Amino acid sequence: MFNILQIFLSKPFVFLQMVLLSLFANVLALITPIFVILVFNRYVSAGVDATLATLAIGAFIAITFEYFFRRARYFFAVRLVEERFLEQDRQIFTSVSKAQYLPISSIEPSQLRSCFGLSSTLKTVYSPANLSLILDVPFAFLFILAIYLISPILAGITLFLIIVTFLFTFLFQVGLRKPVSDEQQVATVRSRLIDTAIFSPGTIRAFDTSDSQILEWDRHTGTLQKIRNYVSNRQNRIQTIVRTSSSILTVIIITVGATMVTKGVLDIGALIGVNILAARAL
């Protein structure tokens, strides 16, 4: 989290622009459920086509602006990290190329190559898309607030299920740290075996170590496959939890909301709008 804040604050003006664009985009995201509520409450009851046309045109304009705001935010995120990534790559290459011969010669090529792989990992983690997505997270409370203004009960249900989903996914993500670390270590060993097979074929044949090299390769390949299967299984479980939570939230919102509609506490348009807002928040 500290690294993310460091990246954001490295260019405060660009970060401020991204925050403002996120605010505008998420406020405009409220237009779709508002459109649904107004159509069911105003047009369906009155049947005035001019009202429907006006609402639809307004909704299309809001959706268009939301799209451009999000695209503009992405390009600001690119500006935020582009120079940082270039400098990062340059520093790694400079450190390796200017290092003294004896220390650098004692390090295996696979370990040096892993430094450049770490750079690629950081680029993936702190990508413009991920940085943009992080700025959307606080606005989940904006959607919950909008639900609260319609129905405090449904807002409470939405907030509770979001917290439960977050805790489950967070615990599963924490459980992935060690397997991911083990995967990197096994991948490094495999890289060493590959380097030995490519750059030292004479040594392998002179000492007749090909069989032991193959056994070592098979052992680490099997271990790597097991770790990857485990990580993939956990990641799929996280995705399934989120999708299942979304379905559960819809069922609960519609069930509770339907009883409120029959009692006259809530109208059908508001119920559908709340369902859209809840799904967006989750």
GROMACS .gro file of C-alpha atoms in nm:
model
  282
    1MET     CA    1   0.000   0.000   0.000
    2PHE     CA    2   0.290   0.233   0.080
    3ASN     CA    3   0.435   0.179  -0.268
    4ILE     CA    4   0.101   0.267  -0.426
    5LEU     CA    5   0.079   0.591  -0.225
    6GLN     CA    6   0.439   0.668  -0.320
    7ILE     CA    7   0.353   0.628  -0.689
    8PHE     CA    8   0.042   0.845  -0.659
    9LEU     CA    9   0.220   1.121  -0.467
   10SER     CA   10   0.522   1.125  -0.699
   11LYS     CA   11   0.317   1.351  -0.928
   12PRO     CA   12   0.054   1.520  -0.708
   13PHE     CA   13  -0.104   1.724  -0.990
   14VAL     CA   14  -0.151   1.417  -1.211
   15PHE     CA   15  -0.288   1.224  -0.912
   16LEU     CA   16  -0.535   1.506  -0.837
   17GLN     CA   17  -0.657   1.497  -1.197
   18MET     CA   18  -0.704   1.118  -1.172
   19VAL     CA   19  -0.907   1.159  -0.851
   20LEU     CA   20  -1.130   1.423  -1.012
   21LEU     CA   21  -1.182   1.207  -1.321
   22SER     CA   22  -1.269   0.911  -1.095
   23LEU     CA   23  -1.520   1.128  -0.911
   24PHE     CA   24  -1.687   1.245  -1.235
   25ALA     CA   25  -1.691   0.892  -1.382
   26ASN     CA   26  -1.845   0.732  -1.074
   27VAL     CA   27  -2.103   1.007  -1.032
   28LEU     CA   28  -2.204   0.955  -1.394
   29ALA     CA   29  -2.225   0.580  -1.324
   30LEU     CA   30  -2.525   0.662  -1.105
   31ILE     CA   31  -2.715   0.775  -1.414
   32THR     CA   32  -2.796   0.421  -1.532
   33PRO     CA   33  -2.986   0.312  -1.217
   34ILE     CA   34  -3.150   0.656  -1.198
   35PHE     CA   35  -3.259   0.612  -1.560
   36VAL     CA   36  -3.414   0.273  -1.475
   37ILE     CA   37  -3.597   0.415  -1.172
   38LEU     CA   38  -3.737   0.710  -1.368
   39VAL     CA   39  -3.846   0.494  -1.662
   40PHE     CA   40  -4.041   0.254  -1.438
   41ASN     CA   41  -4.182   0.527  -1.215
   42ARG     CA   42  -4.252   0.801  -1.469
   43TYR     CA   43  -4.277   0.661  -1.823
   44VAL     CA   44  -4.446   0.326  -1.748
   45SER     CA   45  -4.717   0.496  -1.542
   46ALA     CA   46  -4.772   0.794  -1.777
   47GLY     CA   47  -4.672   0.650  -2.115
   48VAL     CA   48  -4.534   0.980  -2.252
   49ASP     CA   49  -4.289   0.893  -2.529
   50ALA     CA   50  -4.119   1.233  -2.511
   51THR     CA   51  -4.026   1.164  -2.149
   52LEU     CA   52  -3.874   0.826  -2.242
   53ALA     CA   53  -3.677   0.980  -2.531
   54THR     CA   54  -3.542   1.257  -2.309
   55LEU     CA   55  -3.437   1.012  -2.039
   56ALA     CA   56  -3.273   0.777  -2.291
   57ILE     CA   57  -3.078   1.059  -2.461
   58GLY     CA   58  -2.961   1.189  -2.123
   59ALA     CA   59  -2.850   0.840  -2.021
   60PHE     CA   60  -2.656   0.790  -2.346
   61ILE     CA   61  -2.480   1.125  -2.299
   62ALA     CA   62  -2.384   1.033  -1.940
   63ILE     CA   63  -2.253   0.692  -2.050
   64THR     CA   64  -2.045   0.857  -2.324
   65PHE     CA   65  -1.891   1.107  -2.083
   66GLU     CA   66  -1.822   0.832  -1.830
   67TYR     CA   67  -1.633   0.640  -2.099
   68PHE     CA   68  -1.415   0.937  -2.192
   69PHE     CA   69  -1.349   1.024  -1.827
   70ARG     CA   70  -1.227   0.670  -1.760
   71ARG     CA   71  -1.010   0.670  -2.072
   72ALA     CA   72  -0.860   1.007  -1.976
   73ARG     CA   73  -0.786   0.872  -1.627
   74TYR     CA   74  -0.603   0.576  -1.779
   75PHE     CA   75  -0.378   0.803  -1.985
   76PHE     CA   76  -0.300   1.008  -1.673
   77ALA     CA   77  -0.209   0.680  -1.499
   78VAL     CA   78   0.028   0.601  -1.787
   79ARG     CA   79   0.196   0.938  -1.733
   80LEU     CA   80   0.223   0.857  -1.364
   81VAL     CA   81   0.426   0.537  -1.408
   82GLU     CA   82   0.584   0.558  -1.753
   83GLU     CA   83   0.898   0.749  -1.651
   84ARG     CA   84   0.919   0.547  -1.329
   85PHE     CA   85   0.928   0.217  -1.519
   86LEU     CA   86   1.184   0.346  -1.768
   87GLU     CA   87   1.409   0.465  -1.486
   88GLN     CA   88   1.363   0.135  -1.305
   89ASP     CA   89   1.475  -0.065  -1.610
   90ARG     CA   90   1.769   0.168  -1.668
   91GLN     CA   91   1.888   0.137  -1.308
   92ILE     CA   92   1.871  -0.244  -1.316
   93PHE     CA   93   2.061  -0.266  -1.644
   94THR     CA   94   2.316  -0.006  -1.530
   95SER     CA   95   2.375  -0.191  -1.202
   96VAL     CA   96   2.436  -0.520  -1.384
   97SER     CA   97   2.647  -0.374  -1.667
   98LYS     CA   98   2.868  -0.157  -1.440
   99ALA     CA   99   2.915  -0.408  -1.158
  100GLN     CA  100   3.271  -0.523  -1.088
  101TYR     CA  101   3.372  -0.839  -1.268
  102LEU     CA  102   3.451  -1.070  -0.973
  103PRO     CA  103   3.126  -1.012  -0.777
  104ILE     CA  104   2.911  -1.032  -1.090
  105SER     CA  105   3.086  -1.348  -1.215
  106SER     CA  106   3.005  -1.529  -0.890
  107ILE     CA  107   2.631  -1.483  -0.948
  108GLU     CA  108   2.454  -1.733  -1.167
  109PRO     CA  109   2.298  -1.593  -1.489
  110SER     CA  110   1.951  -1.714  -1.385
  111GLN     CA  111   1.966  -1.500  -1.070
  112LEU     CA  112   2.068  -1.195  -1.272
  113ARG     CA  113   1.787  -1.264  -1.518
  114SER     CA  114   1.541  -1.278  -1.228
  115CYS     CA  115   1.619  -0.911  -1.153
  116PHE     CA  116   1.476  -0.817  -1.491
  117GLY     CA  117   1.183  -1.052  -1.429
  118LEU     CA  118   1.113  -0.867  -1.104
  119SER     CA  119   1.094  -0.545  -1.303
  120SER     CA  120   0.827  -0.699  -1.527
  121THR     CA  121   0.636  -0.817  -1.220
  122LEU     CA  122   0.633  -0.466  -1.073
  123LYS     CA  123   0.507  -0.329  -1.405
  124THR     CA  124   0.219  -0.577  -1.395
  125VAL     CA  125   0.129  -0.505  -1.031
  126TYR     CA  126   0.149  -0.125  -1.062
  127SER     CA  127   0.008  -0.106  -1.414
  128PRO     CA  128  -0.201   0.196  -1.520
  129ALA     CA  129  -0.512  -0.025  -1.530
  130ASN     CA  130  -0.461  -0.143  -1.171
  131LEU     CA  131  -0.386   0.208  -1.043
  132SER     CA  132  -0.705   0.333  -1.209
  133LEU     CA  133  -0.905   0.048  -1.059
  134ILE     CA  134  -0.775   0.127  -0.709
  135LEU     CA  135  -0.920   0.479  -0.734
  136ASP     CA  136  -1.265   0.328  -0.799
  137VAL     CA  137  -1.268   0.132  -0.472
  138PRO     CA  138  -1.367   0.420  -0.236
  139PHE     CA  139  -1.660   0.507  -0.462
  140ALA     CA  140  -1.828   0.180  -0.368
  141PHE     CA  141  -1.948   0.379  -0.066
  142LEU     CA  142  -2.103   0.631  -0.307
  143PHE     CA  143  -2.326   0.356  -0.447
  144ILE     CA  144  -2.407   0.233  -0.097
  145LEU     CA  145  -2.500   0.590   0.001
  146ALA     CA  146  -2.728   0.611  -0.301
  147ILE     CA  147  -2.894   0.284  -0.191
  148TYR     CA  148  -2.927   0.420   0.163
  149LEU     CA  149  -3.118   0.722   0.035
  150ILE     CA  150  -3.365   0.482  -0.126
  151SER     CA  151  -3.374   0.214   0.144
  152PRO     CA  152  -3.152   0.198   0.455
  153ILE     CA  153  -3.236  -0.172   0.501
  154LEU     CA  154  -3.116  -0.268   0.153
  155ALA     CA  155  -2.805  -0.049   0.199
  156GLY     CA  156  -2.722  -0.238   0.520
  157ILE     CA  157  -2.763  -0.573   0.344
  158THR     CA  158  -2.537  -0.460   0.059
  159LEU     CA  159  -2.267  -0.329   0.293
  160PHE     CA  160  -2.271  -0.646   0.504
  161LEU     CA  161  -2.232  -0.878   0.203
  162ILE     CA  162  -1.953  -0.661   0.057
  163ILE     CA  163  -1.760  -0.680   0.385
  164VAL     CA  164  -1.804  -1.059   0.403
  165THR     CA  165  -1.692  -1.100   0.040
  166PHE     CA  166  -1.391  -0.875   0.101
  167LEU     CA  167  -1.283  -1.076   0.407
  168PHE     CA  168  -1.309  -1.408   0.223
  169THR     CA  169  -1.116  -1.286  -0.082
  170PHE     CA  170  -0.855  -1.114   0.137
  171LEU     CA  171  -0.788  -1.432   0.335
  172PHE     CA  172  -0.752  -1.635   0.016
  173GLN     CA  173  -0.514  -1.374  -0.129
  174VAL     CA  174  -0.299  -1.383   0.187
  175GLY     CA  175  -0.286  -1.761   0.154
  176LEU     CA  176  -0.135  -1.721  -0.195
  177ARG     CA  177   0.178  -1.538  -0.077
  178LYS     CA  178   0.385  -1.841   0.020
  179PRO     CA  179   0.290  -2.056  -0.285
  180VAL     CA  180   0.376  -1.765  -0.517
  181SER     CA  181   0.711  -1.723  -0.340
  182ASP     CA  182   0.779  -2.098  -0.371
  183GLU     CA  183   0.687  -2.084  -0.739
  184GLN     CA  184   0.948  -1.814  -0.798
  185GLN     CA  185   1.215  -2.017  -0.618
  186VAL     CA  186   1.143  -2.332  -0.818
  187ALA     CA  187   1.135  -2.129  -1.141
  188THR     CA  188   1.481  -1.991  -1.054
  189VAL     CA  189   1.618  -2.345  -1.010
  190ARG     CA  190   1.470  -2.444  -1.345
  191SER     CA  191   1.638  -2.141  -1.504
  192ARG     CA  192   1.972  -2.257  -1.365
  193LEU     CA  193   1.923  -2.603  -1.514
  194ILE     CA  194   1.834  -2.444  -1.850
  195ASP     CA  195   2.146  -2.224  -1.837
  196THR     CA  196   2.362  -2.526  -1.756
  197ALA     CA  197   2.214  -2.727  -2.044
  198ILE     CA  198   2.262  -2.441  -2.293
  199PHE     CA  199   2.589  -2.281  -2.184
  200SER     CA  200   2.775  -2.578  -2.034
  201PRO     CA  201   2.700  -2.882  -2.253
  202GLY     CA  202   3.067  -2.986  -2.245
  203THR     CA  203   3.070  -3.002  -1.866
  204ILE     CA  204   2.757  -3.218  -1.861
  205ARG     CA  205   2.908  -3.466  -2.107
  206ALA     CA  206   3.255  -3.464  -1.951
  207PHE     CA  207   3.123  -3.555  -1.605
  208ASP     CA  208   2.826  -3.756  -1.739
  209THR     CA  209   2.569  -3.565  -1.529
  210SER     CA  210   2.291  -3.571  -1.787
  211ASP     CA  211   2.086  -3.832  -1.595
  212SER     CA  212   2.106  -3.640  -1.268
  213GLN     CA  213   2.020  -3.319  -1.453
  214ILE     CA  214   1.713  -3.483  -1.607
  215LEU     CA  215   1.603  -3.620  -1.267
  216GLU     CA  216   1.648  -3.275  -1.115
  217TRP     CA  217   1.450  -3.119  -1.401
  218ASP     CA  218   1.163  -3.369  -1.366
  219ARG     CA  219   1.148  -3.320  -0.989
  220HIS     CA  220   1.132  -2.940  -1.005
  221THR     CA  221   0.897  -2.945  -1.303
  222GLY     CA  222   0.654  -3.165  -1.110
  223THR     CA  223   0.682  -2.939  -0.805
  224LEU     CA  224   0.626  -2.629  -1.017
  225GLN     CA  225   0.319  -2.783  -1.180
  226LYS     CA  226   0.170  -2.870  -0.840
  227ILE     CA  227   0.229  -2.518  -0.711
  228ARG     CA  228   0.077  -2.361  -1.023
  229ASN     CA  229  -0.226  -2.589  -0.999
  230TYR     CA  230  -0.268  -2.486  -0.635
  231VAL     CA  231  -0.236  -2.114  -0.713
  232SER     CA  232  -0.472  -2.143  -1.011
  233ASN     CA  233  -0.725  -2.329  -0.794
  234ARG     CA  234  -0.713  -2.057  -0.526
  235GLN     CA  235  -0.748  -1.780  -0.785
  236ASN     CA  236  -1.044  -1.954  -0.945
  237ARG     CA  237  -1.199  -1.992  -0.599
  238ILE     CA  238  -1.164  -1.617  -0.541
  239GLN     CA  239  -1.333  -1.539  -0.874
  240THR     CA  240  -1.609  -1.789  -0.798
  241ILE     CA  241  -1.668  -1.634  -0.455
  242VAL     CA  242  -1.712  -1.289  -0.610
  243ARG     CA  243  -1.952  -1.419  -0.877
  244THR     CA  244  -2.147  -1.622  -0.621
  245SER     CA  245  -2.164  -1.323  -0.386
  246SER     CA  246  -2.305  -1.113  -0.669
  247SER     CA  247  -2.578  -1.371  -0.733
  248ILE     CA  248  -2.655  -1.404  -0.361
  249LEU     CA  249  -2.673  -1.025  -0.327
  250THR     CA  250  -2.919  -1.005  -0.617
  251VAL     CA  251  -3.142  -1.277  -0.468
  252ILE     CA  252  -3.145  -1.114  -0.122
  253ILE     CA  253  -3.204  -0.762  -0.258
  254ILE     CA  254  -3.491  -0.876  -0.481
  255THR     CA  255  -3.643  -1.096  -0.206
  256VAL     CA  256  -3.635  -0.831   0.067
  257GLY     CA  257  -3.719  -0.553  -0.180
  258ALA     CA  258  -4.018  -0.745  -0.317
  259THR     CA  259  -4.172  -0.768   0.031
  260MET     CA  260  -4.118  -0.393   0.069
  261VAL     CA  261  -4.288  -0.331  -0.268
  262THR     CA  262  -4.593  -0.535  -0.165
  263LYS     CA  263  -4.615  -0.331   0.157
  264GLY     CA  264  -4.597  -0.005  -0.039
  265VAL     CA  265  -4.267   0.100   0.123
  266LEU     CA  266  -4.075   0.075  -0.206
  267ASP     CA  267  -4.173   0.092  -0.572
  268ILE     CA  268  -4.062  -0.150  -0.843
  269GLY     CA  269  -3.843   0.103  -1.025
  270ALA     CA  270  -3.647   0.182  -0.708
  271LEU     CA  271  -3.603  -0.190  -0.641
  272ILE     CA  272  -3.447  -0.251  -0.983
  273GLY     CA  273  -3.230   0.058  -0.944
  274VAL     CA  274  -3.108  -0.061  -0.602
  275ASN     CA  275  -3.019  -0.400  -0.751
  276ILE     CA  276  -2.804  -0.232  -1.018
  277LEU     CA  277  -2.636  -0.008  -0.758
  278ALA     CA  278  -2.566  -0.302  -0.527
  279ALA     CA  279  -2.408  -0.505  -0.806
  280ARG     CA  280  -2.195  -0.206  -0.905
  281ALA     CA  281  -2.079  -0.152  -0.546
  282LEU     CA  282  -1.984  -0.518  -0.506
   0.00000   0.00000   0.00000
